[in-house]
mmCIF file with all atom_site columns, C-alpha atoms and ligand atoms in Angstrom:
data_model
loop_
_atom_site.group_PDB
_atom_site.id
_atom_site.type_symbol
_atom_site.label_atom_id
_atom_site.label_alt_id
_atom_site.label_comp_id
_atom_site.label_asym_id
_atom_site.label_entity_id
_atom_site.label_seq_id
_atom_site.pdbx_PDB_ins_code
_atom_site.Cartn_x
_atom_site.Cartn_y
_atom_site.Cartn_z
_atom_site.occupancy
_atom_site.B_iso_or_equiv
_atom_site.pdbx_formal_charge
_atom_site.auth_seq_id
_atom_site.auth_comp_id
_atom_site.auth_asym_id
_atom_site.auth_atom_id
_atom_site.pdbx_PDB_model_num
ATOM   1   C CA  . MET A 1 1   ? 85.494 94.477 115.532 1.00 0.00 ? 405 MET A CA  1
ATOM   2   C CA  . PHE A 1 2   ? 83.766 94.692 118.360 1.00 0.00 ? 406 PHE A CA  1
ATOM   3   C CA  . THR A 1 3   ? 82.632 91.368 117.754 1.00 0.00 ? 407 THR A CA  1
ATOM   4   C CA  . ASN A 1 4   ? 86.011 89.341 118.095 1.00 0.00 ? 408 ASN A CA  1
ATOM   5   C CA  . LEU A 1 5   ? 86.823 91.590 121.121 1.00 0.00 ? 409 LEU A CA  1
ATOM   6   C CA  . PHE A 1 6   ? 83.516 90.777 123.258 1.00 0.00 ? 410 PHE A CA  1
ATOM   7   C CA  . LEU A 1 7   ? 83.794 86.566 121.615 1.00 0.00 ? 411 LEU A CA  1
ATOM   8   C CA  . LYS A 1 8   ? 88.461 86.630 123.282 1.00 0.00 ? 412 LYS A CA  1
ATOM   9   C CA  . MET A 1 9   ? 86.436 88.178 127.286 1.00 0.00 ? 413 MET A CA  1
ATOM   10  C CA  . LEU A 1 10  ? 84.025 85.051 126.250 1.00 0.00 ? 414 LEU A CA  1
ATOM   11  C CA  . ASN A 1 11  ? 86.661 83.072 126.045 1.00 0.00 ? 415 ASN A CA  1
ATOM   12  C CA  . ARG A 1 12  ? 89.110 85.186 128.730 1.00 0.00 ? 416 ARG A CA  1
ATOM   13  C CA  . GLU A 1 13  ? 85.818 84.128 131.309 1.00 0.00 ? 417 GLU A CA  1
ATOM   14  C CA  . ALA A 1 14  ? 85.775 80.413 130.272 1.00 0.00 ? 418 ALA A CA  1
ATOM   15  C CA  . SER A 1 15  ? 89.055 79.365 129.817 1.00 0.00 ? 419 SER A CA  1
ATOM   16  C CA  . SER A 1 16  ? 89.740 80.976 133.226 1.00 0.00 ? 420 SER A CA  1
ATOM   17  C CA  . PRO A 1 17  ? 91.037 78.776 136.171 1.00 0.00 ? 421 PRO A CA  1
ATOM   18  C CA  . SER A 1 18  ? 88.343 80.786 138.033 1.00 0.00 ? 422 SER A CA  1
ATOM   19  C CA  . ARG A 1 19  ? 85.422 79.428 136.178 1.00 0.00 ? 423 ARG A CA  1
ATOM   20  C CA  . GLY A 1 20  ? 86.129 76.066 137.144 1.00 0.00 ? 424 GLY A CA  1
ATOM   21  C CA  . ALA A 1 21  ? 87.320 75.130 133.201 1.00 0.00 ? 425 ALA A CA  1
ATOM   22  C CA  . LYS A 1 22  ? 89.508 72.126 133.529 1.00 0.00 ? 426 LYS A CA  1
ATOM   23  C CA  . GLN A 1 23  ? 87.092 70.683 136.723 1.00 0.00 ? 427 GLN A CA  1
ATOM   24  C CA  . ILE A 1 24  ? 83.457 71.016 134.614 1.00 0.00 ? 428 ILE A CA  1
ATOM   25  C CA  . ILE A 1 25  ? 85.576 69.625 131.560 1.00 0.00 ? 429 ILE A CA  1
ATOM   26  C CA  . GLU A 1 26  ? 86.477 66.642 133.873 1.00 0.00 ? 430 GLU A CA  1
ATOM   27  C CA  . SER A 1 27  ? 83.101 66.439 136.034 1.00 0.00 ? 431 SER A CA  1
ATOM   28  C CA  . LEU A 1 28  ? 81.696 66.002 131.550 1.00 0.00 ? 432 LEU A CA  1
ATOM   29  C CA  . ARG A 1 29  ? 83.406 62.308 130.995 1.00 0.00 ? 433 ARG A CA  1
ATOM   30  C CA  . ILE A 1 30  ? 84.092 63.458 127.711 1.00 0.00 ? 434 ILE A CA  1
ATOM   31  C CA  . THR A 1 31  ? 85.269 60.276 125.351 1.00 0.00 ? 435 THR A CA  1
ATOM   32  C CA  . GLN A 1 32  ? 86.352 59.741 122.489 1.00 0.00 ? 436 GLN A CA  1
ATOM   33  C CA  . GLY A 1 33  ? 83.617 59.610 119.799 1.00 0.00 ? 437 GLY A CA  1
ATOM   34  C CA  . GLN A 1 34  ? 81.083 60.798 121.760 1.00 0.00 ? 438 GLN A CA  1
ATOM   35  C CA  . THR A 1 35  ? 78.862 63.310 120.070 1.00 0.00 ? 439 THR A CA  1
ATOM   36  C CA  . ILE A 1 36  ? 78.159 67.134 121.793 1.00 0.00 ? 440 ILE A CA  1
ATOM   37  C CA  . ALA A 1 37  ? 75.828 70.145 121.519 1.00 0.00 ? 441 ALA A CA  1
ATOM   38  C CA  . ASP A 1 38  ? 77.848 73.260 122.552 1.00 0.00 ? 442 ASP A CA  1
ATOM   39  C CA  . ILE A 1 39  ? 74.295 75.275 122.351 1.00 0.00 ? 443 ILE A CA  1
ATOM   40  C CA  . GLY A 1 40  ? 75.365 78.707 123.251 1.00 0.00 ? 444 GLY A CA  1
ATOM   41  C CA  . SER A 1 41  ? 78.886 78.256 122.226 1.00 0.00 ? 445 SER A CA  1
ATOM   42  C CA  . GLY A 1 42  ? 79.618 82.137 122.463 1.00 0.00 ? 446 GLY A CA  1
ATOM   43  C CA  . GLY A 1 43  ? 83.801 82.160 121.494 1.00 0.00 ? 447 GLY A CA  1
ATOM   44  C CA  . GLY A 1 44  ? 83.621 78.976 121.770 1.00 0.00 ? 448 GLY A CA  1
ATOM   45  C CA  . TYR A 1 45  ? 86.276 78.474 124.133 1.00 0.00 ? 449 TYR A CA  1
ATOM   46  C CA  . PHE A 1 46  ? 84.263 74.251 124.895 1.00 0.00 ? 450 PHE A CA  1
ATOM   47  C CA  . THR A 1 47  ? 83.474 73.915 122.084 1.00 0.00 ? 451 THR A CA  1
ATOM   48  C CA  . LEU A 1 48  ? 86.973 73.766 120.402 1.00 0.00 ? 452 LEU A CA  1
ATOM   49  C CA  . GLU A 1 49  ? 88.039 72.121 123.303 1.00 0.00 ? 453 GLU A CA  1
ATOM   50  C CA  . PHE A 1 50  ? 85.016 68.929 122.715 1.00 0.00 ? 454 PHE A CA  1
ATOM   51  C CA  . ALA A 1 51  ? 86.766 68.226 119.597 1.00 0.00 ? 455 ALA A CA  1
ATOM   52  C CA  . ARG A 1 52  ? 90.034 67.717 120.517 1.00 0.00 ? 456 ARG A CA  1
ATOM   53  C CA  . ARG A 1 53  ? 88.185 65.305 123.591 1.00 0.00 ? 457 ARG A CA  1
ATOM   54  C CA  . VAL A 1 54  ? 85.788 63.511 121.245 1.00 0.00 ? 458 VAL A CA  1
ATOM   55  C CA  . GLY A 1 55  ? 88.344 63.127 118.406 1.00 0.00 ? 459 GLY A CA  1
ATOM   56  C CA  . ASP A 1 56  ? 88.260 62.544 114.523 1.00 0.00 ? 460 ASP A CA  1
ATOM   57  C CA  . ASN A 1 57  ? 85.544 60.289 115.094 1.00 0.00 ? 461 ASN A CA  1
ATOM   58  C CA  . GLY A 1 58  ? 82.761 62.443 116.989 1.00 0.00 ? 462 GLY A CA  1
ATOM   59  C CA  . LYS A 1 59  ? 81.720 65.792 116.609 1.00 0.00 ? 463 LYS A CA  1
ATOM   60  C CA  . VAL A 1 60  ? 80.309 68.587 118.035 1.00 0.00 ? 464 VAL A CA  1
ATOM   61  C CA  . TYR A 1 61  ? 77.498 70.340 116.998 1.00 0.00 ? 465 TYR A CA  1
ATOM   62  C CA  . ALA A 1 62  ? 78.682 74.974 118.210 1.00 0.00 ? 466 ALA A CA  1
ATOM   63  C CA  . VAL A 1 63  ? 74.769 76.243 118.329 1.00 0.00 ? 467 VAL A CA  1
ATOM   64  C CA  . ASP A 1 64  ? 73.955 80.206 118.713 1.00 0.00 ? 468 ASP A CA  1
ATOM   65  C CA  . SER A 1 65  ? 71.322 82.348 117.668 1.00 0.00 ? 469 SER A CA  1
ATOM   66  C CA  . ASN A 1 66  ? 74.572 84.993 116.262 1.00 0.00 ? 470 ASN A CA  1
ATOM   67  C CA  . PRO A 1 67  ? 75.598 83.681 113.388 1.00 0.00 ? 471 PRO A CA  1
ATOM   68  C CA  . LYS A 1 68  ? 78.826 85.675 113.313 1.00 0.00 ? 472 LYS A CA  1
ATOM   69  C CA  . TYR A 1 69  ? 79.802 84.054 116.545 1.00 0.00 ? 473 TYR A CA  1
ATOM   70  C CA  . LEU A 1 70  ? 79.552 80.672 114.603 1.00 0.00 ? 474 LEU A CA  1
ATOM   71  C CA  . ASP A 1 71  ? 81.172 82.537 111.640 1.00 0.00 ? 475 ASP A CA  1
ATOM   72  C CA  . PHE A 1 72  ? 84.106 83.290 115.038 1.00 0.00 ? 476 PHE A CA  1
ATOM   73  C CA  . VAL A 1 73  ? 84.423 79.974 115.718 1.00 0.00 ? 477 VAL A CA  1
ATOM   74  C CA  . ARG A 1 74  ? 84.443 78.342 112.443 1.00 0.00 ? 478 ARG A CA  1
ATOM   75  C CA  . ARG A 1 75  ? 87.988 80.874 112.092 1.00 0.00 ? 479 ARG A CA  1
ATOM   76  C CA  . GLN A 1 76  ? 89.236 79.227 115.519 1.00 0.00 ? 480 GLN A CA  1
ATOM   77  C CA  . SER A 1 77  ? 87.850 76.609 114.535 1.00 0.00 ? 481 SER A CA  1
ATOM   78  C CA  . LYS A 1 78  ? 90.037 76.234 111.022 1.00 0.00 ? 482 LYS A CA  1
ATOM   79  C CA  . GLN A 1 79  ? 93.412 77.905 112.878 1.00 0.00 ? 483 GLN A CA  1
ATOM   80  C CA  . ALA A 1 80  ? 93.416 74.918 115.828 1.00 0.00 ? 484 ALA A CA  1
ATOM   81  C CA  . GLY A 1 81  ? 92.890 72.425 112.487 1.00 0.00 ? 485 GLY A CA  1
ATOM   82  C CA  . LEU A 1 82  ? 89.927 71.148 113.780 1.00 0.00 ? 486 LEU A CA  1
ATOM   83  C CA  . SER A 1 83  ? 87.446 69.548 111.711 1.00 0.00 ? 487 SER A CA  1
ATOM   84  C CA  . ASN A 1 84  ? 84.889 67.713 113.180 1.00 0.00 ? 488 ASN A CA  1
ATOM   85  C CA  . ILE A 1 85  ? 82.921 70.794 114.314 1.00 0.00 ? 489 ILE A CA  1
ATOM   86  C CA  . GLU A 1 86  ? 79.883 71.999 112.397 1.00 0.00 ? 490 GLU A CA  1
ATOM   87  C CA  . PHE A 1 87  ? 77.860 75.089 112.932 1.00 0.00 ? 491 PHE A CA  1
ATOM   88  C CA  . VAL A 1 88  ? 74.185 75.304 113.178 1.00 0.00 ? 492 VAL A CA  1
ATOM   89  C CA  . VAL A 1 89  ? 72.382 78.860 114.335 1.00 0.00 ? 493 VAL A CA  1
ATOM   90  C CA  . ALA A 1 90  ? 69.666 77.936 116.556 1.00 0.00 ? 494 ALA A CA  1
ATOM   91  C CA  . ARG A 1 91  ? 65.708 80.173 116.787 1.00 0.00 ? 495 ARG A CA  1
ATOM   92  C CA  . PRO A 1 92  ? 64.818 81.692 119.534 1.00 0.00 ? 496 PRO A CA  1
ATOM   93  C CA  . SER A 1 93  ? 62.775 78.653 120.979 1.00 0.00 ? 497 SER A CA  1
ATOM   94  C CA  . GLY A 1 94  ? 64.238 75.809 119.472 1.00 0.00 ? 498 GLY A CA  1
ATOM   95  C CA  . VAL A 1 95  ? 67.731 74.321 117.036 1.00 0.00 ? 499 VAL A CA  1
ATOM   96  C CA  . ASP A 1 96  ? 66.949 71.368 114.648 1.00 0.00 ? 500 ASP A CA  1
ATOM   97  C CA  . LEU A 1 97  ? 69.849 68.697 115.375 1.00 0.00 ? 501 LEU A CA  1
ATOM   98  C CA  . PRO A 1 98  ? 69.883 64.451 113.469 1.00 0.00 ? 502 PRO A CA  1
ATOM   99  C CA  . PRO A 1 99  ? 67.232 63.221 116.025 1.00 0.00 ? 503 PRO A CA  1
ATOM   100 C CA  . CYS A 1 100 ? 69.018 60.788 118.208 1.00 0.00 ? 504 CYS A CA  1
ATOM   101 C CA  . SER A 1 101 ? 72.244 61.480 117.711 1.00 0.00 ? 505 SER A CA  1
ATOM   102 C CA  . LEU A 1 102 ? 73.606 63.525 120.798 1.00 0.00 ? 506 LEU A CA  1
ATOM   103 C CA  . ASP A 1 103 ? 75.093 62.157 123.197 1.00 0.00 ? 507 ASP A CA  1
ATOM   104 C CA  . LEU A 1 104 ? 75.709 65.134 125.535 1.00 0.00 ? 508 LEU A CA  1
ATOM   105 C CA  . ILE A 1 105 ? 74.036 68.672 125.324 1.00 0.00 ? 509 ILE A CA  1
ATOM   106 C CA  . PHE A 1 106 ? 76.380 71.537 126.742 1.00 0.00 ? 510 PHE A CA  1
ATOM   107 C CA  . ALA A 1 107 ? 74.362 74.853 128.098 1.00 0.00 ? 511 ALA A CA  1
ATOM   108 C CA  . ARG A 1 108 ? 76.870 77.310 130.140 1.00 0.00 ? 512 ARG A CA  1
ATOM   109 C CA  . ASN A 1 109 ? 75.479 80.182 131.329 1.00 0.00 ? 513 ASN A CA  1
ATOM   110 C CA  . VAL A 1 110 ? 72.717 80.133 128.430 1.00 0.00 ? 514 VAL A CA  1
ATOM   111 C CA  . PHE A 1 111 ? 69.876 78.516 130.173 1.00 0.00 ? 515 PHE A CA  1
ATOM   112 C CA  . HIS A 1 112 ? 68.963 82.785 131.356 1.00 0.00 ? 516 HIS A CA  1
ATOM   113 C CA  . HIS A 1 113 ? 68.757 84.129 127.740 1.00 0.00 ? 517 HIS A CA  1
ATOM   114 C CA  . LEU A 1 114 ? 66.060 81.565 126.834 1.00 0.00 ? 518 LEU A CA  1
ATOM   115 C CA  . SER A 1 115 ? 62.320 83.128 126.825 1.00 0.00 ? 519 SER A CA  1
ATOM   116 C CA  . GLU A 1 116 ? 60.797 79.820 126.355 1.00 0.00 ? 520 GLU A CA  1
ATOM   117 C CA  . PRO A 1 117 ? 63.132 77.370 127.854 1.00 0.00 ? 521 PRO A CA  1
ATOM   118 C CA  . VAL A 1 118 ? 60.540 74.259 127.728 1.00 0.00 ? 522 VAL A CA  1
ATOM   119 C CA  . LYS A 1 119 ? 59.803 74.938 124.685 1.00 0.00 ? 523 LYS A CA  1
ATOM   120 C CA  . TYR A 1 120 ? 63.501 75.423 123.273 1.00 0.00 ? 524 TYR A CA  1
ATOM   121 C CA  . PHE A 1 121 ? 64.875 71.576 125.289 1.00 0.00 ? 525 PHE A CA  1
ATOM   122 C CA  . ARG A 1 122 ? 61.691 69.679 124.355 1.00 0.00 ? 526 ARG A CA  1
ATOM   123 C CA  . ASN A 1 123 ? 62.917 70.124 121.146 1.00 0.00 ? 527 ASN A CA  1
ATOM   124 C CA  . LEU A 1 124 ? 66.213 69.758 121.227 1.00 0.00 ? 528 LEU A CA  1
ATOM   125 C CA  . ARG A 1 125 ? 65.114 65.974 123.436 1.00 0.00 ? 529 ARG A CA  1
ATOM   126 C CA  . ASN A 1 126 ? 64.059 64.317 120.295 1.00 0.00 ? 530 ASN A CA  1
ATOM   127 C CA  . ALA A 1 127 ? 69.050 65.005 119.271 1.00 0.00 ? 531 ALA A CA  1
ATOM   128 C CA  . LEU A 1 128 ? 69.156 62.638 123.077 1.00 0.00 ? 532 LEU A CA  1
ATOM   129 C CA  . LYS A 1 129 ? 70.458 59.048 121.791 1.00 0.00 ? 533 LYS A CA  1
ATOM   130 C CA  . PRO A 1 130 ? 68.297 57.534 125.191 1.00 0.00 ? 534 PRO A CA  1
ATOM   131 C CA  . GLU A 1 131 ? 71.534 56.798 127.371 1.00 0.00 ? 535 GLU A CA  1
ATOM   132 C CA  . GLY A 1 132 ? 72.456 60.944 126.453 1.00 0.00 ? 536 GLY A CA  1
ATOM   133 C CA  . ARG A 1 133 ? 72.766 63.827 129.267 1.00 0.00 ? 537 ARG A CA  1
ATOM   134 C CA  . VAL A 1 134 ? 72.261 67.676 129.243 1.00 0.00 ? 538 VAL A CA  1
ATOM   135 C CA  . ALA A 1 135 ? 74.485 69.778 131.275 1.00 0.00 ? 539 ALA A CA  1
ATOM   136 C CA  . ILE A 1 136 ? 72.967 73.187 132.112 1.00 0.00 ? 540 ILE A CA  1
ATOM   137 C CA  . ILE A 1 137 ? 75.580 75.962 133.912 1.00 0.00 ? 541 ILE A CA  1
ATOM   138 C CA  . ASP A 1 138 ? 73.971 78.492 134.554 1.00 0.00 ? 542 ASP A CA  1
ATOM   139 C CA  . HIS A 1 139 ? 74.929 81.806 137.271 1.00 0.00 ? 543 HIS A CA  1
ATOM   140 C CA  . GLY A 1 140 ? 72.960 81.793 140.022 1.00 0.00 ? 544 GLY A CA  1
ATOM   141 C CA  . PRO A 1 141 ? 71.473 85.324 141.343 1.00 0.00 ? 545 PRO A CA  1
ATOM   142 C CA  . LYS A 1 142 ? 73.543 88.369 143.417 1.00 0.00 ? 546 LYS A CA  1
ATOM   143 C CA  . GLN A 1 143 ? 73.014 90.609 146.167 1.00 0.00 ? 547 GLN A CA  1
ATOM   144 C CA  . GLY A 1 144 ? 73.913 93.984 145.534 1.00 0.00 ? 548 GLY A CA  1
ATOM   145 C CA  . PHE A 1 145 ? 75.854 95.772 141.772 1.00 0.00 ? 549 PHE A CA  1
ATOM   146 C CA  . SER A 1 146 ? 76.655 93.427 139.830 1.00 0.00 ? 550 SER A CA  1
ATOM   147 C CA  . PHE A 1 147 ? 76.508 92.966 135.487 1.00 0.00 ? 551 PHE A CA  1
ATOM   148 C CA  . THR A 1 148 ? 74.916 89.491 136.803 1.00 0.00 ? 552 THR A CA  1
ATOM   149 C CA  . SER A 1 149 ? 72.105 91.260 139.157 1.00 0.00 ? 553 SER A CA  1
ATOM   150 C CA  . ILE A 1 150 ? 71.577 94.493 137.035 1.00 0.00 ? 554 ILE A CA  1
ATOM   151 C CA  . PHE A 1 151 ? 70.767 92.590 133.238 1.00 0.00 ? 555 PHE A CA  1
ATOM   152 C CA  . LYS A 1 152 ? 69.350 90.004 134.507 1.00 0.00 ? 556 LYS A CA  1
ATOM   153 C CA  . HIS A 1 153 ? 71.669 87.304 133.766 1.00 0.00 ? 557 HIS A CA  1
ATOM   154 C CA  . PHE A 1 154 ? 71.179 84.121 135.968 1.00 0.00 ? 558 PHE A CA  1
ATOM   155 C CA  . THR A 1 155 ? 68.332 81.760 136.041 1.00 0.00 ? 559 THR A CA  1
ATOM   156 C CA  . ASP A 1 156 ? 67.452 80.826 140.170 1.00 0.00 ? 560 ASP A CA  1
ATOM   157 C CA  . VAL A 1 157 ? 68.107 76.541 140.153 1.00 0.00 ? 561 VAL A CA  1
ATOM   158 C CA  . GLU A 1 158 ? 65.008 76.101 141.043 1.00 0.00 ? 562 GLU A CA  1
ATOM   159 C CA  . LYS A 1 159 ? 63.782 77.589 138.032 1.00 0.00 ? 563 LYS A CA  1
ATOM   160 C CA  . ILE A 1 160 ? 66.309 74.910 135.575 1.00 0.00 ? 564 ILE A CA  1
ATOM   161 C CA  . ILE A 1 161 ? 65.074 72.001 138.013 1.00 0.00 ? 565 ILE A CA  1
ATOM   162 C CA  . GLU A 1 162 ? 61.083 72.667 137.805 1.00 0.00 ? 566 GLU A CA  1
ATOM   163 C CA  . THR A 1 163 ? 62.042 73.508 133.242 1.00 0.00 ? 567 THR A CA  1
ATOM   164 C CA  . MET A 1 164 ? 63.890 69.786 132.882 1.00 0.00 ? 568 MET A CA  1
ATOM   165 C CA  . GLU A 1 165 ? 61.452 68.168 134.702 1.00 0.00 ? 569 GLU A CA  1
ATOM   166 C CA  . SER A 1 166 ? 58.305 69.496 132.990 1.00 0.00 ? 570 SER A CA  1
ATOM   167 C CA  . THR A 1 167 ? 60.274 68.653 130.072 1.00 0.00 ? 571 THR A CA  1
ATOM   168 C CA  . GLY A 1 168 ? 60.796 64.779 131.154 1.00 0.00 ? 572 GLY A CA  1
ATOM   169 C CA  . PHE A 1 169 ? 64.154 64.972 132.317 1.00 0.00 ? 573 PHE A CA  1
ATOM   170 C CA  . ARG A 1 170 ? 65.195 64.004 135.883 1.00 0.00 ? 574 ARG A CA  1
ATOM   171 C CA  . LEU A 1 171 ? 68.001 65.212 137.440 1.00 0.00 ? 575 LEU A CA  1
ATOM   172 C CA  . SER A 1 172 ? 71.229 63.298 137.452 1.00 0.00 ? 576 SER A CA  1
ATOM   173 C CA  . GLU A 1 173 ? 73.997 65.193 139.463 1.00 0.00 ? 577 GLU A CA  1
ATOM   174 C CA  . SER A 1 174 ? 74.922 68.063 141.191 1.00 0.00 ? 578 SER A CA  1
ATOM   175 C CA  . PHE A 1 175 ? 78.302 70.292 140.484 1.00 0.00 ? 579 PHE A CA  1
ATOM   176 C CA  . ASP A 1 176 ? 78.759 73.213 143.196 1.00 0.00 ? 580 ASP A CA  1
ATOM   177 C CA  . PHE A 1 177 ? 82.604 73.590 142.608 1.00 0.00 ? 581 PHE A CA  1
ATOM   178 C CA  . LEU A 1 178 ? 80.908 77.084 140.734 1.00 0.00 ? 582 LEU A CA  1
ATOM   179 C CA  . PRO A 1 179 ? 80.755 79.753 143.390 1.00 0.00 ? 583 PRO A CA  1
ATOM   180 C CA  . GLY A 1 180 ? 78.174 82.380 142.437 1.00 0.00 ? 584 GLY A CA  1
ATOM   181 C CA  . GLN A 1 181 ? 76.733 79.523 139.094 1.00 0.00 ? 585 GLN A CA  1
ATOM   182 C CA  . SER A 1 182 ? 75.405 76.019 139.420 1.00 0.00 ? 586 SER A CA  1
ATOM   183 C CA  . PHE A 1 183 ? 76.011 73.254 137.983 1.00 0.00 ? 587 PHE A CA  1
ATOM   184 C CA  . ASN A 1 184 ? 73.573 70.393 137.065 1.00 0.00 ? 588 ASN A CA  1
ATOM   185 C CA  . VAL A 1 185 ? 73.237 67.262 134.466 1.00 0.00 ? 589 VAL A CA  1
ATOM   186 C CA  . PHE A 1 186 ? 69.985 65.642 133.820 1.00 0.00 ? 590 PHE A CA  1
ATOM   187 C CA  . SER A 1 187 ? 68.829 62.892 131.676 1.00 0.00 ? 591 SER A CA  1
ATOM   188 C CA  . TYR A 1 188 ? 66.364 61.750 130.236 1.00 0.00 ? 592 TYR A CA  1
ATOM   189 C CA  . PHE A 1 189 ? 63.345 58.781 131.754 1.00 0.00 ? 593 PHE A CA  1
ATOM   190 C CA  . ASP A 1 190 ? 59.919 59.333 129.964 1.00 0.00 ? 594 ASP A CA  1
ATOM   191 C CA  . ASN A 1 191 ? 59.075 56.642 127.331 1.00 0.00 ? 595 ASN A CA  1
ATOM   192 C CA  . ARG A 1 192 ? 60.081 59.062 123.390 1.00 0.00 ? 596 ARG A CA  1
HETATM 193 C C1  . LIG B 2 .   ? 76.240 84.374 128.039 1.00 0.00 ? 482 LIG B C1  1
HETATM 194 S S1  . LIG B 2 .   ? 76.783 83.763 126.729 1.00 0.00 ? 482 LIG B S1  1
HETATM 195 C C2  . LIG B 2 .   ? 77.852 81.593 126.592 1.00 0.00 ? 482 LIG B C2  1
HETATM 196 C C3  . LIG B 2 .   ? 78.968 81.572 125.338 1.00 0.00 ? 482 LIG B C3  1
HETATM 197 C C4  . LIG B 2 .   ? 79.264 80.789 125.784 1.00 0.00 ? 482 LIG B C4  1
HETATM 198 N N1  . LIG B 2 .   ? 78.938 79.185 126.037 1.00 0.00 ? 482 LIG B N1  1
HETATM 199 C C5  . LIG B 2 .   ? 80.293 79.926 127.179 1.00 0.00 ? 482 LIG B C5  1
HETATM 200 O O1  . LIG B 2 .   ? 80.317 79.566 128.198 1.00 0.00 ? 482 LIG B O1  1
HETATM 201 O O2  . LIG B 2 .   ? 81.300 81.307 127.368 1.00 0.00 ? 482 LIG B O2  1
HETATM 202 C C6  . LIG B 2 .   ? 74.906 82.994 125.689 1.00 0.00 ? 482 LIG B C6  1
HETATM 203 C C7  . LIG B 2 .   ? 75.088 82.963 124.287 1.00 0.00 ? 482 LIG B C7  1
HETATM 204 O O3  . LIG B 2 .   ? 74.102 81.958 124.167 1.00 0.00 ? 482 LIG B O3  1
HETATM 205 C C8  . LIG B 2 .   ? 73.725 82.630 122.784 1.00 0.00 ? 482 LIG B C8  1
HETATM 206 N N2  . LIG B 2 .   ? 72.074 82.575 122.556 1.00 0.00 ? 482 LIG B N2  1
HETATM 207 C C9  . LIG B 2 .   ? 71.381 83.575 123.277 1.00 0.00 ? 482 LIG B C9  1
HETATM 208 N N3  . LIG B 2 .   ? 70.471 82.856 122.911 1.00 0.00 ? 482 LIG B N3  1
HETATM 209 C C10 . LIG B 2 .   ? 70.466 81.428 122.456 1.00 0.00 ? 482 LIG B C10 1
HETATM 210 C C11 . LIG B 2 .   ? 69.328 79.938 121.666 1.00 0.00 ? 482 LIG B C11 1
HETATM 211 N N4  . LIG B 2 .   ? 68.095 80.713 121.877 1.00 0.00 ? 482 LIG B N4  1
HETATM 212 N N5  . LIG B 2 .   ? 70.179 80.137 120.507 1.00 0.00 ? 482 LIG B N5  1
HETATM 213 C C12 . LIG B 2 .   ? 71.349 79.068 120.790 1.00 0.00 ? 482 LIG B C12 1
HETATM 214 N N6  . LIG B 2 .   ? 72.227 80.575 121.807 1.00 0.00 ? 482 LIG B N6  1
HETATM 215 C C13 . LIG B 2 .   ? 71.897 81.780 122.422 1.00 0.00 ? 482 LIG B C13 1
HETATM 216 C C14 . LIG B 2 .   ? 74.249 84.113 122.990 1.00 0.00 ? 482 LIG B C14 1
HETATM 217 O O4  . LIG B 2 .   ? 74.713 84.477 121.688 1.00 0.00 ? 482 LIG B O4  1
HETATM 218 C C15 . LIG B 2 .   ? 75.839 83.981 123.314 1.00 0.00 ? 482 LIG B C15 1
HETATM 219 O O5  . LIG B 2 .   ? 76.849 83.445 122.288 1.00 0.00 ? 482 LIG B O5  1
#
């Protein structure tokens, strides 16, 4: 009961125009047939939007460390008539997805939850196609009294870039249309 309410609240926030949902999706330039991993899929708002855009020849992995959250997204996807979503339970330190399978890894408001981000993205890197991209959105630090600052639900953008570079990724695009949040896209350049 509480889980459902919480996930509905996450979806309301994720889909809100003030949170730039439409612009985020447009920036990702998703095409039919692509394979996307939504890391920390939460209530699944982005999972379902991606599934509609990649179509029947594409696939979306909804990845979360909480199996109950994945059950919620599974129910939502059934109701929406979407059959191109797979559900994967993540460990705190990583997730196993098929090697060289992903065009895009998307992680919104999840980075600050990762206790070992270098290990996590090093592990995920193997699942990315050579030309694949990683899009990371997270809250930045806020001044004063707020949920985000009290519970430290944010990551300095420098920390995100440093982590990704130490994992072999390079920053390829940065967007600044999300108030209070960073939105960066990385590509992997090292030899495999
Ligand atoms: C703040 S919610 C964001 C949900 C969704 N991405 C959104 O933008 O609405 C963070 C999500 O990350 C998940 N999470 C936490 N640690 C994780 C991990 N190690 N791997 C995958 N998901 C994780 C949580 O269970 C939760 O669903």
